Amino acid sequence: MDNSQFDVIIIGAGVIGSATAYQAAKRGLKTLLLEQFDFLHHRGSSHGESRTIRVTYPQHYYIPLVLTSYNLWQQAQAQIGYNVLFKAQHFDMAPSDDPIIHALVENCKRYNIPHELLNRRQLAEKLPGKLDIPDDWVVLSNEYGGIIKPTKAVAMFQTLAHKLGAVLKDNAEVIDIKKERDAGVAVFTGGGEVFRGKKCVITAGAWVNKLVKKVGGFELPIQPLETHVSYWRIKEGHEGKFVIGGDFPTFASFGKVYVYGTPTLEFPGLIKVAVHAGRACDPDKRPWGPSVMLGELREWLQGRFSGAVDSSEPVVRQSCLYSMTPDEDFVMDFLGGSFGKDVVVGGGFSGHGFKMAPVIGKILTDLAVDGGTKEVDMKYFTIQRFKVASKI
């Protein structure tokens, strides 16, 4: 078997690249997955203890992607033999006049997702002593919530891809991609190796911009942000209220600050509550700095958990990277220029793409192999929406 010639070469082995490798290998393609660091490293966006999955989005086009992903997560974990997805209900909280909550309700109706809209009194009846909201807020409740175990999920896709014949190679930093004269591309690593592929998919996370600029000659407006996940101690005697598998939900809270969180799963006695925000950074010169908006988060905790959670200081903090686009929509498109449709870019997942990794992997494989996909209208994810001009 020639290990320098492939049907598809995928660059970047976070959850998106690993899911793409699995989908490509599933289609019987000779697949190579390259990672610049160790597999399952902690420098990017796909590590850690938990991610939320939720179906409620103000942008209608994400909802079918999440629904498809739910099924694909379950299919993949049935094949591997262990769970990476743990189901819960999901709550969205916001002031009753917030346009986001109205958009979420409209989209639940549009896609026939069973849901309830609760005021403060109804919430107190549903989750007594667990969660509170101000009088002028509402909660949108639905059954499509849950926690995904990120590192475990990435390992699952890599293992399934390997079982289907994919070649996996870490500590192989890609330094260039060149168009081959006849067809396909050549991929060059810092270690001096050259791999040839009919197609190439770039899923380099926070490093996507650096590679696209080097290879395509243009800048994508994808900004790496350093963000922090915080875990807070539940006061003694209240721990049982917040565990996964009970009635406590995954949640998102809108208003002044966008706060999200999950029930207790990974750290007994702790609850994950964090702010969807971060500080701009260079992924190669990361500050590993302090948490953002900690004061606002403390205030939020004090008002929501009826005194059952210690809001003085988070007891565990984990740092992670977002790759933010200006509109927070993904980039899933062809690199273009002289590469035409031979190189596909998947990036800018903006802190909310993890849950959709299985279907994104399928979309990126479809684009590479078929030149298009039936999964979603691709107009929302083009590079051209940023009016980027290729210099190739």
mmCIF file of C-alpha atoms in Angstrom:
data_model
loop_
_atom_site.group_PDB
_atom_site.id
_atom_site.type_symbol
_atom_site.label_atom_id
_atom_site.label_comp_id
_atom_site.label_asym_id
_atom_site.label_seq_id
_atom_site.Cartn_x
_atom_site.Cartn_y
_atom_site.Cartn_z
ATOM 1 C CA MET A 1 0.000 0.000 0.000
ATOM 2 C CA ASP A 2 1.452 3.356 -1.071
ATOM 3 C CA ASN A 3 1.302 5.706 1.901
ATOM 4 C CA SER A 4 2.070 8.855 -0.031
ATOM 5 C CA GLN A 5 -0.937 8.766 -2.412
ATOM 6 C CA PHE A 6 -4.448 9.395 -1.064
ATOM 7 C CA ASP A 7 -7.964 10.180 -2.210
ATOM 8 C CA VAL A 8 -8.437 12.741 0.577
ATOM 9 C CA ILE A 9 -5.898 14.420 2.865
ATOM 10 C CA ILE A 10 -7.365 16.126 5.950
ATOM 11 C CA ILE A 11 -5.247 18.717 7.779
ATOM 12 C CA GLY A 12 -6.051 19.184 11.460
ATOM 13 C CA ALA A 13 -7.295 16.406 13.747
ATOM 14 C CA GLY A 14 -9.625 18.189 16.121
ATOM 15 C CA VAL A 15 -13.230 17.054 16.210
ATOM 16 C CA ILE A 16 -14.062 18.452 12.747
ATOM 17 C CA GLY A 17 -11.038 16.916 11.001
ATOM 18 C CA SER A 18 -11.461 13.603 12.817
ATOM 19 C CA ALA A 19 -15.179 13.447 11.944
ATOM 20 C CA THR A 20 -14.281 14.250 8.312
ATOM 21 C CA ALA A 21 -11.687 11.453 8.277
ATOM 22 C CA TYR A 22 -14.330 9.055 9.586
ATOM 23 C CA GLN A 23 -16.875 10.131 6.965
ATOM 24 C CA ALA A 24 -14.306 9.912 4.147
ATOM 25 C CA ALA A 25 -13.081 6.474 5.240
ATOM 26 C CA LYS A 26 -16.718 5.344 5.541
ATOM 27 C CA ARG A 27 -17.131 6.178 1.861
ATOM 28 C CA GLY A 28 -14.250 3.830 1.043
ATOM 29 C CA LEU A 29 -11.796 6.626 0.267
ATOM 30 C CA LYS A 30 -8.100 6.261 0.950
ATOM 31 C CA THR A 31 -7.851 8.846 3.717
ATOM 32 C CA LEU A 32 -4.964 10.563 5.508
ATOM 33 C CA LEU A 33 -5.467 12.615 8.677
ATOM 34 C CA LEU A 34 -2.578 14.922 9.632
ATOM 35 C CA GLU A 35 -2.157 16.724 12.981
ATOM 36 C CA GLN A 36 0.568 19.282 13.751
ATOM 37 C CA PHE A 37 0.735 18.359 17.486
ATOM 38 C CA ASP A 38 0.070 15.134 19.397
ATOM 39 C CA PHE A 39 -3.368 13.628 18.862
ATOM 40 C CA LEU A 40 -5.825 14.719 21.599
ATOM 41 C CA HIS A 41 -3.658 17.696 22.572
ATOM 42 C CA HIS A 42 -4.968 20.595 24.707
ATOM 43 C CA ARG A 43 -3.791 23.560 22.618
ATOM 44 C CA GLY A 44 -6.832 23.963 20.393
ATOM 45 C CA SER A 45 -10.626 23.795 20.506
ATOM 46 C CA SER A 46 -11.494 20.097 20.782
ATOM 47 C CA HIS A 47 -10.294 19.010 24.220
ATOM 48 C CA GLY A 48 -11.693 19.202 27.721
ATOM 49 C CA GLU A 49 -14.529 17.667 29.645
ATOM 50 C CA SER A 50 -17.809 18.725 28.074
ATOM 51 C CA ARG A 51 -19.651 20.530 25.288
ATOM 52 C CA THR A 52 -23.352 21.342 25.109
ATOM 53 C CA ILE A 53 -25.588 20.045 22.361
ATOM 54 C CA ARG A 54 -28.804 22.004 21.766
ATOM 55 C CA VAL A 55 -31.184 22.341 18.864
ATOM 56 C CA THR A 56 -32.414 25.889 19.581
ATOM 57 C CA TYR A 57 -30.842 28.445 17.255
ATOM 58 C CA PRO A 58 -32.036 31.859 16.103
ATOM 59 C CA GLN A 59 -30.573 30.974 12.661
ATOM 60 C CA HIS A 60 -33.011 28.411 11.224
ATOM 61 C CA TYR A 61 -30.427 26.672 9.016
ATOM 62 C CA TYR A 62 -28.544 25.171 11.977
ATOM 63 C CA ILE A 63 -31.511 23.250 13.347
ATOM 64 C CA PRO A 64 -31.597 20.473 10.693
ATOM 65 C CA LEU A 65 -27.805 20.161 11.078
ATOM 66 C CA VAL A 66 -28.137 19.583 14.836
ATOM 67 C CA LEU A 67 -31.016 17.117 14.379
ATOM 68 C CA THR A 68 -28.954 15.137 11.846
ATOM 69 C CA SER A 69 -25.946 15.269 14.178
ATOM 70 C CA TYR A 70 -27.954 13.816 17.067
ATOM 71 C CA ASN A 71 -28.554 10.709 14.953
ATOM 72 C CA LEU A 72 -24.966 10.584 13.669
ATOM 73 C CA TRP A 73 -23.535 10.880 17.214
ATOM 74 C CA GLN A 74 -25.697 7.957 18.270
ATOM 75 C CA GLN A 75 -24.741 5.862 15.238
ATOM 76 C CA ALA A 76 -21.028 6.475 15.822
ATOM 77 C CA GLN A 77 -21.143 5.658 19.525
ATOM 78 C CA ALA A 78 -23.121 2.476 18.754
ATOM 79 C CA GLN A 79 -20.214 1.438 16.491
ATOM 80 C CA ILE A 80 -17.506 2.251 19.033
ATOM 81 C CA GLY A 81 -19.351 0.690 21.981
ATOM 82 C CA TYR A 82 -19.261 3.589 24.470
ATOM 83 C CA ASN A 83 -21.187 6.825 24.956
ATOM 84 C CA VAL A 84 -19.877 10.291 24.158
ATOM 85 C CA LEU A 85 -23.336 11.939 24.213
ATOM 86 C CA PHE A 86 -25.347 12.151 27.441
ATOM 87 C CA LYS A 87 -28.875 13.442 26.956
ATOM 88 C CA ALA A 88 -30.582 16.157 28.986
ATOM 89 C CA GLN A 89 -33.366 18.636 28.435
ATOM 90 C CA HIS A 90 -32.311 22.129 27.377
ATOM 91 C CA PHE A 91 -33.405 25.556 28.666
ATOM 92 C CA ASP A 92 -32.934 28.923 26.963
ATOM 93 C CA MET A 93 -33.437 31.919 29.283
ATOM 94 C CA ALA A 94 -33.854 35.565 28.333
ATOM 95 C CA PRO A 95 -35.847 38.721 29.058
ATOM 96 C CA SER A 96 -39.351 38.162 27.668
ATOM 97 C CA ASP A 97 -38.870 40.976 25.120
ATOM 98 C CA ASP A 98 -35.501 39.672 23.851
ATOM 99 C CA PRO A 99 -35.676 39.086 20.056
ATOM 100 C CA ILE A 100 -33.442 35.992 20.389
ATOM 101 C CA ILE A 101 -35.981 34.088 22.500
ATOM 102 C CA HIS A 102 -38.730 35.000 20.005
ATOM 103 C CA ALA A 103 -36.580 33.667 17.132
ATOM 104 C CA LEU A 104 -35.960 30.433 19.071
ATOM 105 C CA VAL A 105 -39.678 29.914 19.651
ATOM 106 C CA GLU A 106 -40.455 30.600 15.960
ATOM 107 C CA ASN A 107 -37.829 28.070 14.865
ATOM 108 C CA CYS A 108 -39.172 25.429 17.268
ATOM 109 C CA LYS A 109 -42.568 25.895 15.595
ATOM 110 C CA ARG A 110 -41.019 25.869 12.122
ATOM 111 C CA TYR A 111 -39.354 22.490 12.705
ATOM 112 C CA ASN A 112 -42.098 20.990 14.913
ATOM 113 C CA ILE A 113 -39.820 20.726 17.947
ATOM 114 C CA PRO A 114 -41.964 20.146 21.058
ATOM 115 C CA HIS A 115 -41.317 23.014 23.483
ATOM 116 C CA GLU A 116 -42.682 24.875 26.490
ATOM 117 C CA LEU A 117 -42.429 28.564 27.364
ATOM 118 C CA LEU A 118 -42.285 29.089 31.140
ATOM 119 C CA ASN A 119 -42.517 32.179 33.312
ATOM 120 C CA ARG A 120 -40.775 32.504 36.679
ATOM 121 C CA ARG A 121 -43.596 30.845 38.656
ATOM 122 C CA GLN A 122 -43.902 27.919 36.212
ATOM 123 C CA LEU A 123 -40.128 27.405 36.308
ATOM 124 C CA ALA A 124 -40.231 27.281 40.125
ATOM 125 C CA GLU A 125 -42.886 24.545 39.871
ATOM 126 C CA LYS A 126 -40.879 22.585 37.287
ATOM 127 C CA LEU A 127 -37.458 22.840 39.013
ATOM 128 C CA PRO A 128 -38.126 23.805 42.646
ATOM 129 C CA GLY A 129 -35.074 25.239 44.433
ATOM 130 C CA LYS A 130 -32.784 24.626 41.450
ATOM 131 C CA LEU A 131 -33.117 27.512 39.017
ATOM 132 C CA ASP A 132 -34.578 30.992 39.213
ATOM 133 C CA ILE A 133 -35.077 33.841 36.724
ATOM 134 C CA PRO A 134 -36.123 37.488 37.114
ATOM 135 C CA ASP A 135 -39.864 38.284 36.952
ATOM 136 C CA ASP A 136 -39.619 39.733 33.438
ATOM 137 C CA TRP A 137 -37.733 36.713 31.998
ATOM 138 C CA VAL A 138 -38.958 33.517 30.327
ATOM 139 C CA VAL A 139 -37.526 30.038 29.818
ATOM 140 C CA LEU A 140 -37.883 28.023 26.613
ATOM 141 C CA SER A 141 -37.700 24.307 27.429
ATOM 142 C CA ASN A 142 -37.228 21.389 25.019
ATOM 143 C CA GLU A 143 -35.919 17.817 25.133
ATOM 144 C CA TYR A 144 -33.003 18.330 22.714
ATOM 145 C CA GLY A 145 -30.166 19.047 25.117
ATOM 146 C CA GLY A 146 -27.190 17.089 26.341
ATOM 147 C CA ILE A 147 -23.487 16.899 27.052
ATOM 148 C CA ILE A 148 -20.813 15.649 24.652
ATOM 149 C CA LYS A 149 -17.445 14.488 26.027
ATOM 150 C CA PRO A 150 -15.003 16.259 23.660
ATOM 151 C CA THR A 151 -11.691 14.401 23.975
ATOM 152 C CA LYS A 152 -13.556 11.076 24.068
ATOM 153 C CA ALA A 153 -15.521 12.111 20.943
ATOM 154 C CA VAL A 154 -12.357 13.022 18.994
ATOM 155 C CA ALA A 155 -10.770 9.688 19.983
ATOM 156 C CA MET A 156 -13.945 7.896 18.857
ATOM 157 C CA PHE A 157 -13.864 9.417 15.354
ATOM 158 C CA GLN A 158 -10.128 8.736 15.003
ATOM 159 C CA THR A 159 -10.546 5.105 16.092
ATOM 160 C CA LEU A 160 -13.503 4.539 13.746
ATOM 161 C CA ALA A 161 -11.604 6.171 10.856
ATOM 162 C CA HIS A 162 -8.553 3.974 11.561
ATOM 163 C CA LYS A 163 -10.724 0.838 11.675
ATOM 164 C CA LEU A 164 -12.038 1.777 8.222
ATOM 165 C CA GLY A 165 -8.499 2.037 6.833
ATOM 166 C CA ALA A 166 -7.633 5.722 7.308
ATOM 167 C CA VAL A 167 -3.976 6.582 7.955
ATOM 168 C CA LEU A 168 -3.515 8.819 11.022
ATOM 169 C CA LYS A 169 -0.349 10.815 11.550
ATOM 170 C CA ASP A 170 0.357 13.294 14.348
ATOM 171 C CA ASN A 171 3.312 15.639 14.967
ATOM 172 C CA ALA A 172 3.137 16.395 11.235
ATOM 173 C CA GLU A 173 2.776 20.152 10.772
ATOM 174 C CA VAL A 174 1.675 21.108 7.267
ATOM 175 C CA ILE A 175 3.776 23.980 5.937
ATOM 176 C CA ASP A 176 2.505 24.158 2.351
ATOM 177 C CA ILE A 177 0.002 22.806 -0.177
ATOM 178 C CA LYS A 178 0.735 22.995 -3.894
ATOM 179 C CA LYS A 179 -1.401 22.259 -6.911
ATOM 180 C CA GLU A 180 -0.117 19.274 -8.904
ATOM 181 C CA ARG A 181 0.313 19.841 -12.617
ATOM 182 C CA ASP A 182 -1.897 16.942 -13.722
ATOM 183 C CA ALA A 183 -4.488 16.665 -10.890
ATOM 184 C CA GLY A 184 -4.804 16.904 -7.141
ATOM 185 C CA VAL A 185 -2.469 18.490 -4.610
ATOM 186 C CA ALA A 186 0.838 17.891 -2.844
ATOM 187 C CA VAL A 187 0.941 18.464 0.928
ATOM 188 C CA PHE A 188 4.306 19.271 2.536
ATOM 189 C CA THR A 189 5.113 18.802 6.234
ATOM 190 C CA GLY A 190 7.758 20.454 8.400
ATOM 191 C CA GLY A 191 9.432 17.054 8.740
ATOM 192 C CA GLY A 192 10.143 16.971 4.998
ATOM 193 C CA GLU A 193 7.407 14.518 4.007
ATOM 194 C CA VAL A 194 5.270 15.001 0.907
ATOM 195 C CA PHE A 195 1.803 13.463 0.576
ATOM 196 C CA ARG A 196 -0.271 13.569 -2.586
ATOM 197 C CA GLY A 197 -4.033 13.657 -2.629
ATOM 198 C CA LYS A 198 -6.778 13.967 -5.189
ATOM 199 C CA LYS A 199 -8.515 16.260 -2.689
ATOM 200 C CA CYS A 200 -7.539 18.091 0.478
ATOM 201 C CA VAL A 201 -9.643 19.384 3.393
ATOM 202 C CA ILE A 202 -8.232 22.030 5.749
ATOM 203 C CA THR A 203 -9.719 21.798 9.265
ATOM 204 C CA ALA A 204 -6.940 23.518 11.170
ATOM 205 C CA GLY A 205 -9.089 25.254 13.815
ATOM 206 C CA ALA A 206 -7.483 28.406 15.216
ATOM 207 C CA TRP A 207 -4.586 27.898 12.764
ATOM 208 C CA VAL A 208 -6.809 27.861 9.654
ATOM 209 C CA ASN A 209 -6.078 31.499 8.834
ATOM 210 C CA LYS A 210 -2.310 31.063 8.919
ATOM 211 C CA LEU A 211 -2.455 28.081 6.563
ATOM 212 C CA VAL A 212 -4.995 29.633 4.169
ATOM 213 C CA LYS A 213 -2.947 32.825 3.978
ATOM 214 C CA LYS A 214 0.220 30.850 3.191
ATOM 215 C CA VAL A 215 -1.456 28.571 0.641
ATOM 216 C CA GLY A 216 -4.236 30.734 -0.825
ATOM 217 C CA GLY A 217 -2.650 34.154 -0.498
ATOM 218 C CA PHE A 218 -5.627 35.777 1.248
ATOM 219 C CA GLU A 219 -6.778 36.449 4.777
ATOM 220 C CA LEU A 220 -9.942 34.921 6.193
ATOM 221 C CA PRO A 221 -11.598 37.071 8.884
ATOM 222 C CA ILE A 222 -11.389 34.262 11.428
ATOM 223 C CA GLN A 223 -10.164 35.537 14.802
ATOM 224 C CA PRO A 224 -8.779 33.089 17.379
ATOM 225 C CA LEU A 225 -10.079 33.899 20.874
ATOM 226 C CA GLU A 226 -8.892 32.450 24.149
ATOM 227 C CA THR A 227 -11.932 31.546 26.226
ATOM 228 C CA HIS A 228 -12.365 29.967 29.651
ATOM 229 C CA VAL A 229 -14.656 27.310 31.031
ATOM 230 C CA SER A 230 -15.393 27.603 34.758
ATOM 231 C CA TYR A 231 -16.646 24.998 37.231
ATOM 232 C CA TRP A 232 -18.277 26.147 40.477
ATOM 233 C CA ARG A 233 -18.723 24.285 43.747
ATOM 234 C CA ILE A 234 -22.260 23.227 44.650
ATOM 235 C CA LYS A 235 -22.943 23.793 48.330
ATOM 236 C CA GLU A 236 -23.116 20.722 50.549
ATOM 237 C CA GLY A 237 -26.473 18.975 50.525
ATOM 238 C CA HIS A 238 -27.474 20.439 47.143
ATOM 239 C CA GLU A 239 -25.233 18.298 44.882
ATOM 240 C CA GLY A 240 -28.016 15.889 43.857
ATOM 241 C CA LYS A 241 -30.086 18.705 42.326
ATOM 242 C CA PHE A 242 -27.692 19.323 39.459
ATOM 243 C CA VAL A 243 -26.537 15.886 38.247
ATOM 244 C CA ILE A 244 -26.937 14.662 34.668
ATOM 245 C CA GLY A 245 -29.727 12.139 34.268
ATOM 246 C CA GLY A 246 -32.075 14.025 36.584
ATOM 247 C CA ASP A 247 -34.264 16.944 35.539
ATOM 248 C CA PHE A 248 -31.557 19.623 35.540
ATOM 249 C CA PRO A 249 -30.963 20.891 31.981
ATOM 250 C CA THR A 250 -28.152 22.138 29.822
ATOM 251 C CA PHE A 251 -28.833 25.848 29.462
ATOM 252 C CA ALA A 252 -28.088 29.100 27.641
ATOM 253 C CA SER A 253 -28.894 32.501 29.091
ATOM 254 C CA PHE A 254 -29.154 35.610 26.931
ATOM 255 C CA GLY A 255 -29.516 39.237 28.013
ATOM 256 C CA LYS A 256 -26.517 41.413 28.945
ATOM 257 C CA VAL A 257 -24.102 38.462 29.016
ATOM 258 C CA TYR A 258 -24.363 35.176 27.100
ATOM 259 C CA VAL A 259 -23.932 32.504 29.797
ATOM 260 C CA TYR A 260 -24.151 28.753 29.213
ATOM 261 C CA GLY A 261 -23.749 25.654 31.330
ATOM 262 C CA THR A 262 -24.310 21.950 31.881
ATOM 263 C CA PRO A 263 -25.419 19.624 34.660
ATOM 264 C CA THR A 264 -22.804 17.870 36.811
ATOM 265 C CA LEU A 265 -21.091 15.042 34.922
ATOM 266 C CA GLU A 266 -17.314 15.178 34.836
ATOM 267 C CA PHE A 267 -16.515 16.695 38.251
ATOM 268 C CA PRO A 268 -18.790 15.473 41.092
ATOM 269 C CA GLY A 269 -20.075 18.345 43.201
ATOM 270 C CA LEU A 270 -19.210 20.974 40.570
ATOM 271 C CA ILE A 271 -21.373 22.669 37.950
ATOM 272 C CA LYS A 272 -20.049 24.112 34.701
ATOM 273 C CA VAL A 273 -21.166 27.704 34.039
ATOM 274 C CA ALA A 274 -19.220 29.914 31.626
ATOM 275 C CA VAL A 275 -19.460 33.037 29.468
ATOM 276 C CA HIS A 276 -19.545 32.755 25.669
ATOM 277 C CA ALA A 277 -16.751 35.301 25.109
ATOM 278 C CA GLY A 278 -12.968 35.528 24.955
ATOM 279 C CA ARG A 279 -9.868 37.590 24.208
ATOM 280 C CA ALA A 280 -8.242 37.812 20.776
ATOM 281 C CA CYS A 281 -4.953 35.907 20.635
ATOM 282 C CA ASP A 282 -2.339 34.307 18.404
ATOM 283 C CA PRO A 283 -2.746 30.527 18.876
ATOM 284 C CA ASP A 284 1.052 30.095 18.792
ATOM 285 C CA LYS A 285 1.663 32.783 21.459
ATOM 286 C CA ARG A 286 -1.220 32.216 23.778
ATOM 287 C CA PRO A 287 -1.408 34.283 26.961
ATOM 288 C CA TRP A 288 -3.134 31.501 28.981
ATOM 289 C CA GLY A 289 -4.578 34.549 30.712
ATOM 290 C CA PRO A 290 -7.290 35.156 33.313
ATOM 291 C CA SER A 291 -10.972 34.428 32.784
ATOM 292 C CA VAL A 292 -13.141 36.999 31.025
ATOM 293 C CA MET A 293 -16.210 38.690 32.547
ATOM 294 C CA LEU A 294 -15.864 36.861 35.866
ATOM 295 C CA GLY A 295 -17.706 39.633 37.747
ATOM 296 C CA GLU A 296 -20.738 39.366 35.440
ATOM 297 C CA LEU A 297 -20.668 35.576 35.763
ATOM 298 C CA ARG A 298 -20.642 35.738 39.597
ATOM 299 C CA GLU A 299 -23.605 38.098 39.520
ATOM 300 C CA TRP A 300 -25.476 35.752 37.173
ATOM 301 C CA LEU A 301 -24.800 32.747 39.446
ATOM 302 C CA GLN A 302 -26.046 34.614 42.527
ATOM 303 C CA GLY A 303 -29.332 35.394 40.798
ATOM 304 C CA ARG A 304 -30.012 31.961 39.324
ATOM 305 C CA PHE A 305 -29.194 29.120 41.703
ATOM 306 C CA SER A 306 -31.170 30.112 44.811
ATOM 307 C CA GLY A 307 -27.970 30.136 46.899
ATOM 308 C CA ALA A 308 -27.159 26.477 46.161
ATOM 309 C CA VAL A 309 -23.899 27.251 44.289
ATOM 310 C CA ASP A 310 -20.826 28.988 45.762
ATOM 311 C CA SER A 311 -20.296 31.979 43.461
ATOM 312 C CA SER A 312 -17.183 33.379 45.154
ATOM 313 C CA GLU A 313 -14.620 31.738 42.857
ATOM 314 C CA PRO A 314 -14.574 28.980 40.214
ATOM 315 C CA VAL A 315 -12.722 25.918 41.538
ATOM 316 C CA VAL A 316 -11.679 24.557 38.139
ATOM 317 C CA ARG A 317 -10.841 26.653 35.066
ATOM 318 C CA GLN A 318 -9.977 25.345 31.623
ATOM 319 C CA SER A 319 -8.677 27.389 28.710
ATOM 320 C CA CYS A 320 -9.833 26.754 25.143
ATOM 321 C CA LEU A 321 -9.739 28.472 21.734
ATOM 322 C CA TYR A 322 -12.614 29.775 19.648
ATOM 323 C CA SER A 323 -12.189 30.574 15.941
ATOM 324 C CA MET A 324 -14.644 33.424 15.435
ATOM 325 C CA THR A 325 -16.030 34.739 12.155
ATOM 326 C CA PRO A 326 -17.609 38.243 12.136
ATOM 327 C CA ASP A 327 -21.128 36.764 11.802
ATOM 328 C CA GLU A 328 -20.378 33.613 13.902
ATOM 329 C CA ASP A 329 -21.407 31.418 10.962
ATOM 330 C CA PHE A 330 -19.043 28.695 9.813
ATOM 331 C CA VAL A 331 -16.784 28.639 6.768
ATOM 332 C CA MET A 332 -17.327 25.535 4.616
ATOM 333 C CA ASP A 333 -16.194 26.249 1.075
ATOM 334 C CA PHE A 334 -13.636 25.631 -1.657
ATOM 335 C CA LEU A 335 -10.316 27.464 -1.422
ATOM 336 C CA GLY A 336 -10.704 28.393 -5.094
ATOM 337 C CA GLY A 337 -8.059 30.203 -7.134
ATOM 338 C CA SER A 338 -5.765 27.779 -8.962
ATOM 339 C CA PHE A 339 -6.880 25.000 -6.565
ATOM 340 C CA GLY A 340 -10.435 25.146 -7.885
ATOM 341 C CA LYS A 341 -12.451 22.535 -5.992
ATOM 342 C CA ASP A 342 -9.443 20.422 -4.986
ATOM 343 C CA VAL A 343 -9.043 22.097 -1.577
ATOM 344 C CA VAL A 344 -11.943 22.538 0.866
ATOM 345 C CA VAL A 345 -11.765 24.807 3.925
ATOM 346 C CA GLY A 346 -13.726 24.094 7.119
ATOM 347 C CA GLY A 347 -13.197 26.704 9.828
ATOM 348 C CA GLY A 348 -14.567 29.556 11.895
ATOM 349 C CA PHE A 349 -16.751 27.290 14.008
ATOM 350 C CA SER A 350 -17.093 30.164 16.472
ATOM 351 C CA GLY A 351 -17.483 28.217 19.689
ATOM 352 C CA HIS A 352 -20.663 26.422 18.594
ATOM 353 C CA GLY A 353 -19.629 23.949 15.889
ATOM 354 C CA PHE A 354 -18.602 20.996 18.078
ATOM 355 C CA LYS A 355 -22.145 19.644 18.469
ATOM 356 C CA MET A 356 -22.510 19.499 14.657
ATOM 357 C CA ALA A 357 -19.134 17.831 13.990
ATOM 358 C CA PRO A 358 -20.623 14.572 12.610
ATOM 359 C CA VAL A 359 -22.675 16.342 9.941
ATOM 360 C CA ILE A 360 -19.933 18.919 9.229
ATOM 361 C CA GLY A 361 -17.572 15.996 8.559
ATOM 362 C CA LYS A 362 -20.108 14.644 6.090
ATOM 363 C CA ILE A 363 -20.571 18.058 4.412
ATOM 364 C CA LEU A 364 -16.811 18.619 4.019
ATOM 365 C CA THR A 365 -16.420 15.099 2.570
ATOM 366 C CA ASP A 366 -19.345 15.726 0.179
ATOM 367 C CA LEU A 367 -17.777 19.009 -0.966
ATOM 368 C CA ALA A 368 -14.382 17.384 -1.542
ATOM 369 C CA VAL A 369 -15.662 14.310 -3.332
ATOM 370 C CA ASP A 370 -18.932 15.378 -4.981
ATOM 371 C CA GLY A 371 -18.330 19.126 -5.349
ATOM 372 C CA GLY A 372 -21.503 19.890 -3.349
ATOM 373 C CA THR A 373 -23.801 18.662 -0.575
ATOM 374 C CA LYS A 374 -27.510 18.106 0.014
ATOM 375 C CA GLU A 375 -27.243 18.580 3.784
ATOM 376 C CA VAL A 376 -27.665 22.373 3.892
ATOM 377 C CA ASP A 377 -27.853 25.511 1.733
ATOM 378 C CA MET A 378 -24.170 26.437 1.439
ATOM 379 C CA LYS A 379 -24.790 30.155 0.841
ATOM 380 C CA TYR A 380 -24.500 30.835 4.585
ATOM 381 C CA PHE A 381 -20.995 29.370 4.768
ATOM 382 C CA THR A 382 -19.140 30.756 1.748
ATOM 383 C CA ILE A 383 -15.775 32.462 1.840
ATOM 384 C CA GLN A 384 -17.135 35.014 -0.633
ATOM 385 C CA ARG A 385 -19.522 36.469 1.949
ATOM 386 C CA PHE A 386 -16.424 38.182 3.373
ATOM 387 C CA LYS A 387 -15.612 39.500 -0.140
ATOM 388 C CA VAL A 388 -12.212 37.814 0.040
ATOM 389 C CA ALA A 389 -10.179 38.053 -3.167
ATOM 390 C CA SER A 390 -7.767 35.184 -3.889
ATOM 391 C CA LYS A 391 -4.314 36.226 -4.992
ATOM 392 C CA ILE A 392 -3.384 32.899 -6.517
#
